Amino acid sequence: MAAEDGSDFDGLFMQVAERRRGIEPLFDSFFGFLRRRTDYFTADQAKAEQTVMQAFKKHMALAEHQMAAKDAAEKAEKAKRAARIAKEKAEAEAKNPSEEDVEEIVTAGAKAAMEAEEVVEPVTKNETTEDGNDSDDDPSKLKPNQGNGGDMDKYKWVQTLEEVTIYIPVPSTVSGKLVVCDIAAEHIKVGVKGQSEMVIDAKLHKRVDVDECYWTLDLSLIHI
């Protein structure tokens, strides 16, 4: 039985998209099929345009709904993470009295020893953050962007709990036929034909499901 959302054809469309290498070539192939094998363009032009717009508006609304749900889930996850960090911080402060509280119970000799150790302690304390990650002050560490990913020299990437998206800007003269995008289970290679080197040619952090990976070219930006 066919799926109501048409997802049972995803494998077929993905094969066509990979062979055509881009959204525009994919549309060109589809409308070419309608022209050659159906009376879509000759029966009623107004109805043909109306059919295309209805399908476009339908799936645009679905995409906007999915994006809204995704944003809501990301905000909820961030709020949950912030609450967890705040709770851990409060528990740590409860277990470790503040410096003022310690001063009330230590002897003068013990206080002098503590003050001498403080010359070294700040270096140790600042090496890691409360959640165990490397300090944000370390210039050698990549700071996460707003999408919980990273901004690299030639591309940037963002991530959620379910997926990772890579954005690669390319010149406006680049078409889908010039894009090179090879995604294996543990390796990714992306670039433009004719350029001396690939934009990305690296091993993936974790294995991916190749069947769930795809790319598009939209307004001089490769989406992966």
mmCIF file of N, CA and C in Angstrom, residues 25-88:
data_model
loop_
_atom_site.group_PDB
_atom_site.id
_atom_site.type_symbol
_atom_site.label_atom_id
_atom_site.label_comp_id
_atom_site.label_asym_id
_atom_site.label_seq_id
_atom_site.Cartn_x
_atom_site.Cartn_y
_atom_site.Cartn_z
ATOM 1 N N PRO A 25 17.745 20.572 -12.332
ATOM 2 C CA PRO A 25 17.763 19.474 -13.310
ATOM 3 C C PRO A 25 16.698 18.416 -13.027
ATOM 4 N N LEU A 26 16.392 18.189 -11.736
ATOM 5 C CA LEU A 26 15.356 17.221 -11.378
ATOM 6 C C LEU A 26 13.991 17.676 -11.890
ATOM 7 N N PHE A 27 13.669 18.970 -11.678
ATOM 8 C CA PHE A 27 12.407 19.509 -12.186
ATOM 9 C C PHE A 27 12.379 19.426 -13.714
ATOM 10 N N ASP A 28 13.504 19.721 -14.345
ATOM 11 C CA ASP A 28 13.566 19.689 -15.805
ATOM 12 C C ASP A 28 13.258 18.286 -16.317
ATOM 13 N N SER A 29 13.784 17.273 -15.649
ATOM 14 C CA SER A 29 13.519 15.896 -16.051
ATOM 15 C C SER A 29 12.050 15.544 -15.871
ATOM 16 N N PHE A 30 11.471 15.983 -14.745
ATOM 17 C CA PHE A 30 10.070 15.646 -14.456
ATOM 18 C C PHE A 30 9.130 16.296 -15.462
ATOM 19 N N PHE A 31 9.332 17.587 -15.746
ATOM 20 C CA PHE A 31 8.456 18.260 -16.695
ATOM 21 C C PHE A 31 8.712 17.761 -18.122
ATOM 22 N N GLY A 32 9.943 17.334 -18.383
ATOM 23 C CA GLY A 32 10.204 16.728 -19.678
ATOM 24 C C GLY A 32 9.407 15.447 -19.850
ATOM 25 N N PHE A 33 9.310 14.668 -18.783
ATOM 26 C CA PHE A 33 8.489 13.458 -18.821
ATOM 27 C C PHE A 33 7.034 13.803 -19.084
ATOM 28 N N LEU A 34 6.500 14.823 -18.407
ATOM 29 C CA LEU A 34 5.108 15.226 -18.627
ATOM 30 C C LEU A 34 4.884 15.674 -20.073
ATOM 31 N N ARG A 35 5.868 16.373 -20.631
ATOM 32 C CA ARG A 35 5.731 16.853 -22.014
ATOM 33 C C ARG A 35 5.751 15.690 -23.009
ATOM 34 N N ARG A 36 6.624 14.725 -22.766
ATOM 35 C CA ARG A 36 6.783 13.638 -23.739
ATOM 36 C C ARG A 36 5.711 12.569 -23.626
ATOM 37 N N ARG A 37 5.255 12.296 -22.409
ATOM 38 C CA ARG A 37 4.398 11.134 -22.202
ATOM 39 C C ARG A 37 2.955 11.469 -21.822
ATOM 40 N N THR A 38 2.633 12.741 -21.603
ATOM 41 C CA THR A 38 1.261 13.099 -21.218
ATOM 42 C C THR A 38 0.809 14.317 -22.012
ATOM 43 N N ASP A 39 -0.475 14.676 -21.835
ATOM 44 C CA ASP A 39 -1.021 15.873 -22.481
ATOM 45 C C ASP A 39 -1.089 17.037 -21.499
ATOM 46 N N TYR A 40 -0.231 17.003 -20.478
ATOM 47 C CA TYR A 40 -0.265 18.014 -19.427
ATOM 48 C C TYR A 40 -0.136 19.435 -19.980
ATOM 49 N N PHE A 41 0.763 19.647 -20.922
ATOM 50 C CA PHE A 41 1.009 20.996 -21.442
ATOM 51 C C PHE A 41 0.050 21.388 -22.564
ATOM 52 N N THR A 42 -0.591 20.426 -23.181
ATOM 53 C CA THR A 42 -1.441 20.731 -24.337
ATOM 54 C C THR A 42 -2.918 20.774 -24.012
ATOM 55 N N ALA A 43 -3.340 20.162 -22.901
ATOM 56 C CA ALA A 43 -4.763 20.086 -22.584
ATOM 57 C C ALA A 43 -5.316 21.435 -22.133
ATOM 58 N N ASP A 44 -4.733 22.026 -21.112
ATOM 59 C CA ASP A 44 -5.251 23.288 -20.554
ATOM 60 C C ASP A 44 -4.099 23.962 -19.816
ATOM 61 N N GLN A 45 -3.512 25.009 -20.405
ATOM 62 C CA GLN A 45 -2.345 25.661 -19.823
ATOM 63 C C GLN A 45 -2.662 26.269 -18.463
ATOM 64 N N ALA A 46 -3.830 26.929 -18.355
ATOM 65 C CA ALA A 46 -4.202 27.553 -17.077
ATOM 66 C C ALA A 46 -4.333 26.508 -15.981
ATOM 67 N N LYS A 47 -4.930 25.388 -16.311
ATOM 68 C CA LYS A 47 -5.098 24.322 -15.324
ATOM 69 C C LYS A 47 -3.746 23.716 -14.971
ATOM 70 N N ALA A 48 -2.849 23.625 -15.962
ATOM 71 C CA ALA A 48 -1.522 23.085 -15.697
ATOM 72 C C ALA A 48 -0.774 23.956 -14.703
ATOM 73 N N GLU A 49 -0.819 25.286 -14.892
ATOM 74 C CA GLU A 49 -0.161 26.199 -13.962
ATOM 75 C C GLU A 49 -0.811 26.123 -12.582
ATOM 76 N N GLN A 50 -2.124 26.033 -12.555
ATOM 77 C CA GLN A 50 -2.834 25.944 -11.276
ATOM 78 C C GLN A 50 -2.435 24.682 -10.506
ATOM 79 N N THR A 51 -2.270 23.579 -11.230
ATOM 80 C CA THR A 51 -1.883 22.318 -10.593
ATOM 81 C C THR A 51 -0.504 22.432 -9.949
ATOM 82 N N VAL A 52 0.422 23.059 -10.675
ATOM 83 C CA VAL A 52 1.776 23.232 -10.143
ATOM 84 C C VAL A 52 1.755 24.100 -8.892
ATOM 85 N N MET A 53 1.023 25.216 -8.917
ATOM 86 C CA MET A 53 0.988 26.133 -7.777
ATOM 87 C C MET A 53 0.312 25.494 -6.572
ATOM 88 N N GLN A 54 -0.731 24.706 -6.820
ATOM 89 C CA GLN A 54 -1.396 24.035 -5.704
ATOM 90 C C GLN A 54 -0.445 23.076 -4.996
ATOM 91 N N ALA A 55 0.298 22.312 -5.786
ATOM 92 C CA ALA A 55 1.263 21.384 -5.185
ATOM 93 C C ALA A 55 2.362 22.140 -4.446
ATOM 94 N N PHE A 56 2.845 23.245 -5.055
ATOM 95 C CA PHE A 56 3.890 24.043 -4.418
ATOM 96 C C PHE A 56 3.413 24.611 -3.078
ATOM 97 N N LYS A 57 2.214 25.218 -3.070
ATOM 98 C CA LYS A 57 1.694 25.826 -1.842
ATOM 99 C C LYS A 57 1.438 24.770 -0.766
ATOM 100 N N LYS A 58 0.968 23.611 -1.183
ATOM 101 C CA LYS A 58 0.713 22.532 -0.223
ATOM 102 C C LYS A 58 2.001 22.136 0.508
ATOM 103 N N HIS A 59 3.054 21.894 -0.266
ATOM 104 C CA HIS A 59 4.292 21.418 0.349
ATOM 105 C C HIS A 59 5.082 22.554 1.010
ATOM 106 N N MET A 60 4.871 23.794 0.574
ATOM 107 C CA MET A 60 5.469 24.925 1.280
ATOM 108 C C MET A 60 4.869 25.041 2.679
ATOM 109 N N ALA A 61 3.543 24.864 2.769
ATOM 110 C CA ALA A 61 2.888 24.913 4.081
ATOM 111 C C ALA A 61 3.378 23.782 4.977
ATOM 112 N N LEU A 62 3.540 22.588 4.396
ATOM 113 C CA LEU A 62 4.046 21.458 5.179
ATOM 114 C C LEU A 62 5.477 21.711 5.657
ATOM 115 N N ALA A 63 6.300 22.300 4.778
ATOM 116 C CA ALA A 63 7.683 22.600 5.150
ATOM 117 C C ALA A 63 7.741 23.629 6.272
ATOM 118 N N GLU A 64 6.895 24.664 6.187
ATOM 119 C CA GLU A 64 6.866 25.686 7.231
ATOM 120 C C GLU A 64 6.420 25.089 8.557
ATOM 121 N N HIS A 65 5.456 24.176 8.488
ATOM 122 C CA HIS A 65 4.996 23.512 9.716
ATOM 123 C C HIS A 65 6.109 22.664 10.324
ATOM 124 N N GLN A 66 6.840 21.952 9.484
ATOM 125 C CA GLN A 66 7.941 21.125 9.977
ATOM 126 C C GLN A 66 9.049 21.978 10.582
ATOM 127 N N MET A 67 9.354 23.121 9.945
ATOM 128 C CA MET A 67 10.391 24.004 10.470
ATOM 129 C C MET A 67 9.975 24.576 11.828
ATOM 130 N N ALA A 68 8.684 24.939 11.944
ATOM 131 C CA ALA A 68 8.196 25.477 13.216
ATOM 132 C C ALA A 68 8.296 24.425 14.316
ATOM 133 N N ALA A 69 7.928 23.192 13.974
ATOM 134 C CA ALA A 69 8.012 22.107 14.959
ATOM 135 C C ALA A 69 9.464 21.829 15.330
ATOM 136 N N LYS A 70 10.347 21.907 14.343
ATOM 137 C CA LYS A 70 11.778 21.681 14.603
ATOM 138 C C LYS A 70 12.345 22.763 15.506
ATOM 139 N N ASP A 71 11.979 24.033 15.224
ATOM 140 C CA ASP A 71 12.460 25.139 16.058
ATOM 141 C C ASP A 71 11.956 25.007 17.487
ATOM 142 N N ALA A 72 10.685 24.607 17.628
ATOM 143 C CA ALA A 72 10.111 24.443 18.966
ATOM 144 C C ALA A 72 10.839 23.341 19.731
ATOM 145 N N ALA A 73 11.160 22.249 19.030
ATOM 146 C CA ALA A 73 11.870 21.146 19.680
ATOM 147 C C ALA A 73 13.276 21.570 20.101
ATOM 148 N N GLU A 74 13.947 22.363 19.242
ATOM 149 C CA GLU A 74 15.288 22.832 19.574
ATOM 150 C C GLU A 74 15.256 23.767 20.781
ATOM 151 N N LYS A 75 14.249 24.663 20.832
ATOM 152 C CA LYS A 75 14.135 25.572 21.968
ATOM 153 C C LYS A 75 13.858 24.801 23.251
ATOM 154 N N ALA A 76 12.998 23.778 23.150
ATOM 155 C CA ALA A 76 12.695 22.976 24.330
ATOM 156 C C ALA A 76 13.932 22.232 24.819
ATOM 157 N N GLU A 77 14.731 21.731 23.873
ATOM 158 C CA GLU A 77 15.952 21.021 24.234
ATOM 159 C C GLU A 77 16.956 21.966 24.894
ATOM 160 N N LYS A 78 17.074 23.197 24.356
ATOM 161 C CA LYS A 78 17.985 24.172 24.945
ATOM 162 C C LYS A 78 17.548 24.546 26.363
ATOM 163 N N ALA A 79 16.223 24.722 26.532
ATOM 164 C CA ALA A 79 15.707 25.061 27.860
ATOM 165 C C ALA A 79 15.963 23.918 28.846
ATOM 166 N N LYS A 80 15.795 22.697 28.374
ATOM 167 C CA LYS A 80 16.030 21.526 29.217
ATOM 168 C C LYS A 80 17.500 21.441 29.613
ATOM 169 N N ARG A 81 18.380 21.725 28.626
ATOM 170 C CA ARG A 81 19.809 21.667 28.906
ATOM 171 C C ARG A 81 20.219 22.769 29.879
ATOM 172 N N ALA A 82 19.655 23.982 29.710
ATOM 173 C CA ALA A 82 19.976 25.088 30.607
ATOM 174 C C ALA A 82 19.513 24.778 32.035
ATOM 175 N N ALA A 83 18.328 24.161 32.137
ATOM 176 C CA ALA A 83 17.820 23.804 33.459
ATOM 177 C C ALA A 83 18.710 22.758 34.128
ATOM 178 N N ARG A 84 19.191 21.801 33.317
ATOM 179 C CA ARG A 84 20.063 20.768 33.870
ATOM 180 C C ARG A 84 21.380 21.369 34.367
ATOM 181 N N ILE A 85 21.950 22.277 33.556
ATOM 182 C CA ILE A 85 23.216 22.905 33.944
ATOM 183 C C ILE A 85 23.032 23.730 35.217
ATOM 184 N N ALA A 86 21.896 24.461 35.295
ATOM 185 C CA ALA A 86 21.632 25.272 36.478
ATOM 186 C C ALA A 86 21.485 24.391 37.723
ATOM 187 N N LYS A 87 20.816 23.241 37.540
ATOM 188 C CA LYS A 87 20.639 22.322 38.659
ATOM 189 C C LYS A 87 21.979 21.761 39.124
ATOM 190 N N GLU A 88 22.821 21.371 38.149
ATOM 191 C CA GLU A 88 24.139 20.831 38.501
ATOM 192 C C GLU A 88 24.994 21.886 39.197
#
